[in-house]
mmCIF file of C-alpha atoms in Angstrom:
data_model
loop_
_atom_site.group_PDB
_atom_site.id
_atom_site.type_symbol
_atom_site.label_atom_id
_atom_site.label_comp_id
_atom_site.label_asym_id
_atom_site.label_seq_id
_atom_site.Cartn_x
_atom_site.Cartn_y
_atom_site.Cartn_z
ATOM 1 C CA MET A 1 66.910 88.244 102.627
ATOM 2 C CA ILE A 2 65.817 91.337 104.587
ATOM 3 C CA LYS A 3 68.764 90.887 106.942
ATOM 4 C CA LYS A 4 71.169 90.673 104.014
ATOM 5 C CA ILE A 5 69.760 93.852 102.467
ATOM 6 C CA LEU A 6 70.007 95.701 105.779
ATOM 7 C CA SER A 7 73.575 94.458 106.165
ATOM 8 C CA MET A 8 74.587 95.829 102.767
ATOM 9 C CA VAL A 9 72.849 99.161 103.439
ATOM 10 C CA LEU A 10 74.816 99.460 106.684
ATOM 11 C CA VAL A 11 78.093 98.760 104.905
ATOM 12 C CA MET A 12 77.359 101.373 102.248
ATOM 13 C CA ALA A 13 76.433 103.884 104.945
ATOM 14 C CA MET A 14 79.695 103.220 106.766
ATOM 15 C CA ALA A 15 81.655 103.662 103.567
ATOM 16 C CA VAL A 16 80.030 107.018 102.870
ATOM 17 C CA THR A 17 81.260 108.317 106.229
ATOM 18 C CA ILE A 18 84.897 107.658 105.390
ATOM 19 C CA THR A 19 87.152 110.524 104.455
ATOM 20 C CA SER A 20 89.815 108.690 102.507
ATOM 21 C CA CYS A 21 93.324 109.502 103.638
ATOM 22 C CA ALA A 22 95.571 111.372 101.232
ATOM 23 C CA ASP A 23 97.296 109.200 98.653
ATOM 24 C CA SER A 24 100.816 108.344 99.656
ATOM 25 C CA LYS A 25 103.719 108.688 97.247
ATOM 26 C CA ASN A 26 102.853 105.477 95.386
ATOM 27 C CA GLY A 27 99.207 105.270 96.393
ATOM 28 C CA SER A 28 97.495 106.970 93.455
ATOM 29 C CA LYS A 29 99.319 104.970 90.791
ATOM 30 C CA VAL A 30 98.003 101.581 89.727
ATOM 31 C CA GLN A 31 100.704 99.016 90.466
ATOM 32 C CA THR A 32 101.263 95.431 89.415
ATOM 33 C CA ALA A 33 101.872 92.767 92.046
ATOM 34 C CA ALA A 34 105.564 92.730 91.088
ATOM 35 C CA GLU A 35 105.836 96.497 91.571
ATOM 36 C CA VAL A 36 104.113 96.307 94.950
ATOM 37 C CA ALA A 37 106.364 93.440 96.059
ATOM 38 C CA LYS A 38 109.452 95.419 95.086
ATOM 39 C CA ASN A 39 108.262 98.524 96.947
ATOM 40 C CA MET A 40 107.098 96.722 100.093
ATOM 41 C CA GLY A 41 110.652 96.119 101.307
ATOM 42 C CA ILE A 42 110.757 94.575 104.782
ATOM 43 C CA GLY A 43 107.528 94.480 106.780
ATOM 44 C CA LEU A 44 106.478 94.215 110.416
ATOM 45 C CA ASN A 45 103.333 92.665 111.880
ATOM 46 C CA LEU A 46 101.160 94.575 114.326
ATOM 47 C CA GLY A 47 100.700 91.267 116.132
ATOM 48 C CA ASN A 48 98.482 90.394 119.119
ATOM 49 C CA THR A 49 96.585 93.626 118.548
ATOM 50 C CA MET A 50 93.550 93.911 116.244
ATOM 51 C CA GLU A 51 93.413 90.111 115.889
ATOM 52 C CA ALA A 52 93.181 89.613 119.659
ATOM 53 C CA TYR A 53 89.929 88.177 121.058
ATOM 54 C CA SER A 54 88.650 86.216 124.055
ATOM 55 C CA ALA A 55 90.147 82.866 123.077
ATOM 56 C CA THR A 56 89.480 80.702 126.161
ATOM 57 C CA ASN A 57 88.153 77.310 124.976
ATOM 58 C CA CYS A 58 87.993 78.599 121.390
ATOM 59 C CA GLU A 59 88.905 75.157 120.000
ATOM 60 C CA LYS A 60 85.838 73.558 121.587
ATOM 61 C CA ILE A 61 82.432 73.224 119.928
ATOM 62 C CA THR A 62 80.904 74.843 123.038
ATOM 63 C CA TYR A 63 82.626 78.115 122.064
ATOM 64 C CA GLU A 64 79.500 79.202 120.199
ATOM 65 C CA TRP A 65 80.197 82.899 119.757
ATOM 66 C CA ILE A 66 82.771 85.565 120.509
ATOM 67 C CA PRO A 67 82.735 86.584 124.209
ATOM 68 C CA ILE A 68 82.664 90.257 125.155
ATOM 69 C CA VAL A 69 85.881 91.782 126.523
ATOM 70 C CA GLY A 70 85.779 94.670 129.003
ATOM 71 C CA SER A 71 83.391 97.442 127.995
ATOM 72 C CA ASN A 72 83.101 96.031 124.462
ATOM 73 C CA THR A 73 85.000 98.851 122.762
ATOM 74 C CA PRO A 74 87.577 98.421 119.983
ATOM 75 C CA LYS A 75 90.464 99.296 122.271
ATOM 76 C CA ASP A 76 89.383 96.675 124.841
ATOM 77 C CA TYR A 77 90.082 94.033 122.205
ATOM 78 C CA GLU A 78 93.132 95.810 120.826
ATOM 79 C CA LYS A 79 94.836 95.549 124.229
ATOM 80 C CA CYS A 80 93.393 92.277 125.577
ATOM 81 C CA TRP A 81 96.476 90.212 124.630
ATOM 82 C CA GLY A 82 98.889 92.667 126.217
ATOM 83 C CA ALA A 83 99.401 95.123 123.375
ATOM 84 C CA VAL A 84 99.562 98.848 123.960
ATOM 85 C CA GLU A 85 97.206 101.158 122.112
ATOM 86 C CA THR A 86 98.507 101.703 118.581
ATOM 87 C CA THR A 87 99.602 105.274 117.864
ATOM 88 C CA GLN A 88 100.827 107.306 114.926
ATOM 89 C CA GLU A 89 104.164 107.634 116.722
ATOM 90 C CA ALA A 90 104.565 103.850 116.938
ATOM 91 C CA ILE A 91 103.965 103.500 113.191
ATOM 92 C CA ASP A 92 106.265 106.421 112.384
ATOM 93 C CA GLY A 93 108.969 104.662 114.384
ATOM 94 C CA MET A 94 108.568 101.539 112.251
ATOM 95 C CA LYS A 95 109.126 103.599 109.135
ATOM 96 C CA ALA A 96 112.191 105.287 110.658
ATOM 97 C CA GLU A 97 113.684 101.890 111.525
ATOM 98 C CA GLY A 98 113.563 100.784 107.895
ATOM 99 C CA PHE A 99 110.240 98.980 107.577
ATOM 100 C CA ASN A 100 108.099 99.865 104.564
ATOM 101 C CA THR A 101 105.106 97.594 105.196
ATOM 102 C CA VAL A 102 102.799 97.023 108.157
ATOM 103 C CA ARG A 103 100.618 93.910 108.278
ATOM 104 C CA ILE A 104 97.531 94.428 110.454
ATOM 105 C CA PRO A 105 95.909 91.104 111.378
ATOM 106 C CA VAL A 106 92.204 91.633 112.198
ATOM 107 C CA PHE A 107 89.624 89.549 114.068
ATOM 108 C CA TRP A 108 86.453 90.940 112.516
ATOM 109 C CA GLY A 109 84.153 88.982 114.854
ATOM 110 C CA ASN A 110 84.878 91.269 117.795
ATOM 111 C CA MET A 111 81.827 93.396 118.753
ATOM 112 C CA MET A 112 79.774 91.558 116.096
ATOM 113 C CA GLU A 113 76.153 90.684 116.871
ATOM 114 C CA ASN A 114 75.355 86.971 116.926
ATOM 115 C CA ASP A 115 72.409 87.308 114.522
ATOM 116 C CA GLY A 116 73.610 85.279 111.551
ATOM 117 C CA THR A 117 74.311 88.291 109.309
ATOM 118 C CA TYR A 118 78.051 88.580 110.088
ATOM 119 C CA THR A 119 77.756 92.357 109.980
ATOM 120 C CA ILE A 120 81.037 94.009 110.974
ATOM 121 C CA ASN A 121 80.649 96.443 113.854
ATOM 122 C CA PRO A 122 81.027 100.030 112.555
ATOM 123 C CA ASP A 123 83.093 101.162 115.554
ATOM 124 C CA TYR A 124 85.465 98.239 115.143
ATOM 125 C CA ILE A 125 86.119 98.806 111.446
ATOM 126 C CA ALA A 126 86.526 102.526 112.171
ATOM 127 C CA ARG A 127 89.372 101.689 114.580
ATOM 128 C CA VAL A 128 90.992 99.506 111.914
ATOM 129 C CA LYS A 129 90.678 102.491 109.570
ATOM 130 C CA GLU A 130 92.468 104.732 112.082
ATOM 131 C CA ILE A 131 95.424 102.348 112.181
ATOM 132 C CA VAL A 132 95.436 101.989 108.391
ATOM 133 C CA ASP A 133 95.525 105.790 108.219
ATOM 134 C CA TYR A 134 98.522 105.886 110.574
ATOM 135 C CA CYS A 135 100.366 103.610 108.133
ATOM 136 C CA GLN A 136 99.283 105.560 105.072
ATOM 137 C CA ASN A 137 100.335 108.814 106.772
ATOM 138 C CA ALA A 138 103.780 107.264 107.273
ATOM 139 C CA ASP A 139 103.921 106.391 103.543
ATOM 140 C CA MET A 140 103.912 102.656 104.236
ATOM 141 C CA TYR A 141 102.262 99.762 102.473
ATOM 142 C CA THR A 142 99.468 98.385 104.624
ATOM 143 C CA VAL A 143 98.064 94.851 104.633
ATOM 144 C CA ILE A 144 94.810 93.852 106.354
ATOM 145 C CA ASN A 145 93.381 90.342 106.491
ATOM 146 C CA ILE A 146 90.874 88.078 108.245
ATOM 147 C CA HIS A 147 92.850 86.626 111.131
ATOM 148 C CA HIS A 148 91.656 83.907 113.563
ATOM 149 C CA PHE A 149 88.007 84.644 112.679
ATOM 150 C CA ASP A 150 88.647 82.460 109.626
ATOM 151 C CA GLU A 151 89.367 79.613 112.079
ATOM 152 C CA PHE A 152 86.077 80.200 113.886
ATOM 153 C CA ILE A 153 84.069 80.098 110.668
ATOM 154 C CA ILE A 154 85.867 77.246 108.896
ATOM 155 C CA ARG A 155 85.606 74.932 111.910
ATOM 156 C CA ARG A 156 81.834 75.250 112.035
ATOM 157 C CA ASN A 157 80.637 75.445 108.430
ATOM 158 C CA SER A 158 80.598 73.580 105.141
ATOM 159 C CA THR A 159 82.699 74.817 102.238
ATOM 160 C CA GLU A 160 79.653 76.386 100.566
ATOM 161 C CA LYS A 161 78.549 78.108 103.779
ATOM 162 C CA CYS A 162 82.124 79.350 104.359
ATOM 163 C CA LYS A 163 82.130 80.749 100.842
ATOM 164 C CA GLU A 164 78.886 82.636 101.560
ATOM 165 C CA ILE A 165 80.137 84.038 104.876
ATOM 166 C CA PHE A 166 83.558 85.122 103.591
ATOM 167 C CA THR A 167 82.022 86.681 100.497
ATOM 168 C CA ASN A 168 79.829 88.706 102.849
ATOM 169 C CA LEU A 169 82.759 89.718 105.075
ATOM 170 C CA TRP A 170 85.105 90.665 102.248
ATOM 171 C CA THR A 171 82.342 92.601 100.492
ATOM 172 C CA GLN A 172 81.926 94.722 103.630
ATOM 173 C CA ILE A 173 85.665 95.271 104.130
ATOM 174 C CA ALA A 174 86.342 96.013 100.462
ATOM 175 C CA GLU A 175 83.369 98.362 100.145
ATOM 176 C CA TYR A 176 84.548 100.323 103.168
ATOM 177 C CA PHE A 177 88.089 100.779 101.829
ATOM 178 C CA LYS A 178 87.458 100.776 98.077
ATOM 179 C CA ASP A 179 88.652 104.357 97.522
ATOM 180 C CA TYR A 180 91.850 103.929 99.543
ATOM 181 C CA PRO A 181 95.250 104.247 97.828
ATOM 182 C CA TYR A 182 96.796 101.254 96.099
ATOM 183 C CA THR A 183 99.310 101.062 98.953
ATOM 184 C CA LEU A 184 96.511 99.356 100.911
ATOM 185 C CA VAL A 185 96.594 95.640 100.137
ATOM 186 C CA PHE A 186 94.078 92.968 101.147
ATOM 187 C CA GLU A 187 95.195 89.499 102.267
ATOM 188 C CA GLY A 188 92.347 86.996 102.188
ATOM 189 C CA PHE A 189 92.982 84.899 105.276
ATOM 190 C CA ASN A 190 95.629 83.867 107.766
ATOM 191 C CA GLU A 191 96.820 80.298 108.365
ATOM 192 C CA TYR A 192 93.626 78.241 108.542
ATOM 193 C CA LEU A 193 92.690 77.469 104.935
ATOM 194 C CA GLY A 194 92.414 73.689 104.737
ATOM 195 C CA GLY A 195 92.195 73.465 108.531
ATOM 196 C CA ASP A 196 90.335 71.051 110.800
ATOM 197 C CA GLN A 197 86.544 71.105 111.184
ATOM 198 C CA PHE A 198 84.200 69.917 113.923
ATOM 199 C CA ASP A 199 82.660 66.529 113.278
ATOM 200 C CA GLU A 200 79.213 65.341 114.435
ATOM 201 C CA SER A 201 80.548 64.579 117.911
ATOM 202 C CA GLY A 202 82.064 68.034 118.303
ATOM 203 C CA GLU A 203 85.678 66.917 117.829
ATOM 204 C CA LEU A 204 88.096 68.737 115.530
ATOM 205 C CA LYS A 205 88.996 66.414 112.662
ATOM 206 C CA ALA A 206 91.361 66.917 109.738
ATOM 207 C CA LEU A 207 89.882 67.141 106.260
ATOM 208 C CA SER A 208 91.042 64.785 103.562
ATOM 209 C CA LYS A 209 93.751 66.341 101.385
ATOM 210 C CA SER A 210 91.306 66.594 98.503
ATOM 211 C CA ASP A 211 88.660 68.353 100.602
ATOM 212 C CA ALA A 212 91.271 70.627 102.178
ATOM 213 C CA TYR A 213 92.495 71.827 98.779
ATOM 214 C CA THR A 214 88.914 72.260 97.570
ATOM 215 C CA LEU A 215 88.158 74.428 100.608
ATOM 216 C CA THR A 216 91.360 76.442 100.147
ATOM 217 C CA ASN A 217 90.888 77.061 96.429
ATOM 218 C CA THR A 218 87.167 77.840 96.795
ATOM 219 C CA LEU A 219 87.676 80.433 99.535
ATOM 220 C CA ASN A 220 90.596 82.127 97.780
ATOM 221 C CA GLN A 221 88.444 82.492 94.670
ATOM 222 C CA ALA A 222 85.547 83.844 96.750
ATOM 223 C CA PHE A 223 87.893 86.438 98.303
ATOM 224 C CA VAL A 224 89.128 87.713 94.928
ATOM 225 C CA ASP A 225 85.628 87.754 93.410
ATOM 226 C CA ALA A 226 84.136 89.622 96.383
ATOM 227 C CA VAL A 227 86.798 92.345 96.379
ATOM 228 C CA ARG A 228 86.739 92.890 92.615
ATOM 229 C CA ALA A 229 82.937 93.163 92.587
ATOM 230 C CA THR A 230 83.042 96.273 94.801
ATOM 231 C CA GLY A 231 84.752 98.363 92.116
ATOM 232 C CA GLY A 232 86.595 101.608 92.801
ATOM 233 C CA LYS A 233 90.308 101.051 93.360
ATOM 234 C CA ASN A 234 89.463 97.466 94.306
ATOM 235 C CA ALA A 235 89.034 96.686 90.620
ATOM 236 C CA GLU A 236 92.828 96.806 90.256
ATOM 237 C CA ARG A 237 94.135 96.641 93.829
ATOM 238 C CA VAL A 238 96.821 94.029 94.528
ATOM 239 C CA LEU A 239 95.453 91.113 96.550
ATOM 240 C CA ILE A 240 97.313 88.469 98.526
ATOM 241 C CA VAL A 241 96.038 84.906 98.260
ATOM 242 C CA SER A 242 96.653 82.734 101.332
ATOM 243 C CA GLY A 243 98.365 79.354 101.112
ATOM 244 C CA TYR A 244 97.018 76.058 102.411
ATOM 245 C CA TRP A 245 97.951 76.378 106.115
ATOM 246 C CA THR A 246 100.403 78.959 104.671
ATOM 247 C CA ASN A 247 102.654 75.902 104.584
ATOM 248 C CA ILE A 248 105.214 75.999 101.785
ATOM 249 C CA ASP A 249 105.067 72.295 100.892
ATOM 250 C CA ASN A 250 101.245 72.319 100.760
ATOM 251 C CA THR A 251 101.027 75.614 98.899
ATOM 252 C CA THR A 252 103.564 74.698 96.217
ATOM 253 C CA SER A 253 101.669 71.489 95.419
ATOM 254 C CA PRO A 254 99.915 71.365 92.010
ATOM 255 C CA GLU A 255 96.651 70.902 93.930
ATOM 256 C CA PHE A 256 96.884 74.498 95.140
ATOM 257 C CA VAL A 257 95.339 76.676 92.411
ATOM 258 C CA MET A 258 95.668 80.441 92.164
ATOM 259 C CA PRO A 259 92.289 82.141 91.624
ATOM 260 C CA THR A 260 91.223 83.499 88.277
ATOM 261 C CA ASP A 261 91.089 87.278 88.204
ATOM 262 C CA THR A 262 89.456 89.997 86.144
ATOM 263 C CA VAL A 263 92.755 91.884 85.848
ATOM 264 C CA SER A 264 96.261 90.630 85.114
ATOM 265 C CA ASP A 265 99.300 90.707 87.413
ATOM 266 C CA ARG A 266 97.529 91.781 90.594
ATOM 267 C CA LEU A 267 97.841 88.659 92.792
ATOM 268 C CA MET A 268 100.498 87.603 95.289
ATOM 269 C CA VAL A 269 100.649 84.426 97.388
ATOM 270 C CA SER A 270 101.211 84.259 101.152
ATOM 271 C CA VAL A 271 103.158 81.593 103.055
ATOM 272 C CA HIS A 272 104.817 81.701 106.472
ATOM 273 C CA TYR A 273 108.207 80.880 108.037
ATOM 274 C CA VAL A 274 110.580 79.584 105.395
ATOM 275 C CA ASP A 275 112.657 77.800 108.089
ATOM 276 C CA ASN A 276 109.757 76.707 110.303
ATOM 277 C CA ALA A 277 110.584 72.988 110.470
ATOM 278 C CA MET A 278 114.185 73.690 111.480
ATOM 279 C CA TYR A 279 113.028 76.107 114.188
ATOM 280 C CA TRP A 280 110.860 73.512 115.925
ATOM 281 C CA MET A 281 113.450 70.745 115.436
ATOM 282 C CA ASN A 282 116.048 72.956 117.198
ATOM 283 C CA GLN A 283 118.300 72.964 114.141
ATOM 284 C CA ILE A 284 118.724 76.728 113.655
ATOM 285 C CA GLY A 285 122.175 77.839 112.517
ATOM 286 C CA GLY A 286 123.364 74.498 111.188
ATOM 287 C CA GLN A 287 123.990 73.268 107.666
ATOM 288 C CA ALA A 288 120.643 71.432 107.665
ATOM 289 C CA TRP A 289 118.943 74.761 108.397
ATOM 290 C CA LEU A 290 120.728 76.475 105.518
ATOM 291 C CA ASP A 291 119.966 73.634 103.107
ATOM 292 C CA TYR A 292 116.316 73.394 104.173
ATOM 293 C CA THR A 293 115.781 77.138 103.824
ATOM 294 C CA ASP A 294 117.263 77.070 100.322
ATOM 295 C CA SER A 295 115.087 74.091 99.345
ATOM 296 C CA GLN A 296 111.918 75.835 100.540
ATOM 297 C CA ILE A 297 112.863 78.957 98.581
ATOM 298 C CA ALA A 298 113.469 76.806 95.499
ATOM 299 C CA LEU A 299 109.961 75.326 95.804
ATOM 300 C CA LEU A 300 108.450 78.816 95.963
ATOM 301 C CA ASN A 301 110.468 80.049 93.004
ATOM 302 C CA LYS A 302 109.399 77.127 90.843
ATOM 303 C CA ALA A 303 105.721 77.287 91.824
ATOM 304 C CA PHE A 304 105.276 81.069 91.828
ATOM 305 C CA THR A 305 108.224 83.338 90.995
ATOM 306 C CA GLU A 306 108.820 81.669 87.639
ATOM 307 C CA LYS A 307 105.133 82.312 86.874
ATOM 308 C CA ASN A 308 105.441 86.012 87.796
ATOM 309 C CA ILE A 309 103.493 85.568 91.054
ATOM 310 C CA PRO A 310 105.273 87.392 93.907
ATOM 311 C CA VAL A 311 105.738 85.609 97.238
ATOM 312 C CA PHE A 312 104.642 87.337 100.451
ATOM 313 C CA LEU A 313 106.158 85.886 103.649
ATOM 314 C CA GLY A 314 103.340 87.208 105.847
ATOM 315 C CA GLU A 315 105.069 85.943 108.976
ATOM 316 C CA THR A 316 108.784 85.285 109.402
ATOM 317 C CA SER A 317 110.928 84.846 112.498
ATOM 318 C CA ALA A 318 112.308 87.849 114.344
ATOM 319 C CA ARG A 319 114.385 86.301 117.125
ATOM 320 C CA TYR A 320 115.968 82.866 117.415
ATOM 321 C CA PRO A 321 116.192 81.671 121.050
ATOM 322 C CA ALA A 322 119.356 79.821 122.063
ATOM 323 C CA SER A 323 117.275 76.714 122.771
ATOM 324 C CA ASN A 324 116.372 76.439 119.070
ATOM 325 C CA PHE A 325 119.950 76.323 117.761
ATOM 326 C CA ALA A 326 121.571 73.121 116.515
ATOM 327 C CA SER A 327 124.282 71.560 118.663
ATOM 328 C CA ASP A 328 126.639 71.846 115.672
ATOM 329 C CA ALA A 329 125.453 75.303 114.584
ATOM 330 C CA ILE A 330 127.721 77.218 112.221
ATOM 331 C CA HIS A 331 125.869 80.464 112.890
ATOM 332 C CA LYS A 332 125.205 80.929 116.598
ATOM 333 C CA ASP A 333 123.808 84.431 116.937
ATOM 334 C CA SER A 334 120.124 85.362 116.521
ATOM 335 C CA SER A 335 120.835 88.600 114.651
ATOM 336 C CA GLU A 336 123.222 86.799 112.321
ATOM 337 C CA CYS A 337 120.547 84.204 111.501
ATOM 338 C CA LEU A 338 117.968 86.959 111.005
ATOM 339 C CA LYS A 339 120.266 88.578 108.446
ATOM 340 C CA ILE A 340 120.852 85.293 106.633
ATOM 341 C CA VAL A 341 117.121 84.611 106.272
ATOM 342 C CA LEU A 342 116.168 88.177 105.315
ATOM 343 C CA ASP A 343 118.974 88.299 102.753
ATOM 344 C CA LYS A 344 117.866 85.014 101.204
ATOM 345 C CA LEU A 345 114.231 86.111 101.037
ATOM 346 C CA THR A 346 114.857 89.583 99.634
ATOM 347 C CA ASP A 347 117.536 88.373 97.200
ATOM 348 C CA ASN A 348 114.825 86.131 95.716
ATOM 349 C CA GLY A 349 112.356 89.017 95.492
ATOM 350 C CA PHE A 350 110.138 87.788 98.337
ATOM 351 C CA VAL A 351 108.472 90.167 100.811
ATOM 352 C CA PRO A 352 109.440 89.217 104.402
ATOM 353 C CA VAL A 353 107.144 90.476 107.165
ATOM 354 C CA ILE A 354 108.531 89.888 110.647
ATOM 355 C CA TRP A 355 106.068 88.484 113.161
ATOM 356 C CA ASP A 356 106.052 90.701 116.244
ATOM 357 C CA VAL A 357 103.961 91.477 119.306
ATOM 358 C CA SER A 358 103.729 94.626 121.408
ATOM 359 C CA ASP A 359 107.112 94.581 123.135
ATOM 360 C CA GLY A 360 108.968 91.854 121.287
ATOM 361 C CA PHE A 361 111.264 92.714 118.383
ATOM 362 C CA TYR A 362 110.145 96.343 118.101
ATOM 363 C CA SER A 363 109.105 98.506 121.059
ATOM 364 C CA ARG A 364 105.885 100.345 120.224
ATOM 365 C CA THR A 365 106.371 102.665 123.192
ATOM 366 C CA GLU A 366 109.994 103.584 122.423
ATOM 367 C CA GLY A 367 109.552 103.507 118.644
ATOM 368 C CA LYS A 368 112.630 101.423 117.888
ATOM 369 C CA ILE A 369 113.920 97.889 117.369
ATOM 370 C CA LYS A 370 115.009 96.669 120.778
ATOM 371 C CA VAL A 371 118.295 94.902 119.925
ATOM 372 C CA GLU A 372 120.958 97.065 118.290
ATOM 373 C CA PHE A 373 122.325 94.242 116.110
ATOM 374 C CA ASP A 374 118.783 93.594 114.808
ATOM 375 C CA ARG A 375 118.405 97.304 114.082
ATOM 376 C CA ALA A 376 121.586 97.201 112.013
ATOM 377 C CA VAL A 377 120.326 94.176 110.053
ATOM 378 C CA VAL A 378 117.007 95.788 109.135
ATOM 379 C CA LYS A 379 118.680 99.105 108.248
ATOM 380 C CA GLU A 380 121.276 97.438 106.037
ATOM 381 C CA ILE A 381 118.786 95.345 104.099
ATOM 382 C CA SER A 382 116.205 98.124 103.745
ATOM 383 C CA GLU A 383 118.881 100.453 102.384
ATOM 384 C CA LYS A 384 120.028 97.758 99.966
ATOM 385 C CA LEU A 385 116.454 97.294 98.730
ATOM 386 C CA SER A 386 115.904 101.030 98.327
ATOM 387 C CA LYS A 387 118.777 101.171 95.831
ATOM 388 C CA LYS A 388 117.404 98.441 93.563
#
């Protein structure tokens, strides 16, 4: 109990030290989930950056805690998967290229003491704040989540213990940012809701479908409850609820239940990669790919759009390698396929956020999309969305 009290005192002290960045153009106005989805446009992930951690043997039970990287500073972790240090100029370049949203995946376990309190390190959250401020300064919507650390916790704990830990973590995060503009959006988790857990012999085993949905629904509810309880702008901030494995088939099942909320029209749902199966089956560009993509979109529309719940594609493909194209592909160019998918997603009112790493789709050192045809695609669609 004493540890929990000290943890909460620390969080409140950290929050007091924050000078909230100036409200962006839309930041001071309360917005519904539908309004946020419309304004988010096309997004880009700041991938392999704040979610990076020492991952060697992380899927083994012997990986008991998070190893230290370098001198144990925030930027050691930020760069440990090959990313460059994030700068205001890099974020400004994203805005100039037509992106209106930045998703910042975060591994909150970095620099955390292994004392059972799950207290977020104040220097680490301060670095996350700096990057959030870069995005807010650029007048961009900003999404932060719990990324990969959700895997660490879920693998090792019961549903009830997970609920306790994530309530603690989201209370700290939400308290720290509770006075930030409404253009800051929280996404509960990444891809691991419903994921495998260690059994008594230390092997990762899949949960039953029933238990997996119970875990998913319980933790999504805990996320919403924890954020709302902190008050401030969090009382009405738009939140993104994560799907079961962020898999479209699993998430559109009736067994997936959206959380109850204390305010109406403030929840979105997150899934990933609308054409994922076709990508790994090397069927990109063919008729099967087109039909599959349309069928996945139809599932999302029926389960969520028709119920006024916006769909957030937290990760979607940026580049399609030649090796992943169908032998009978109709569309044979990566940029062409990117345009097809982004058009389909945005025409249905979804928010597509391209998955990207430091020097992949977008160069964070040059401040531009690397392939000119891709640049033209993003520009064209972002301009189309700005006129709606």
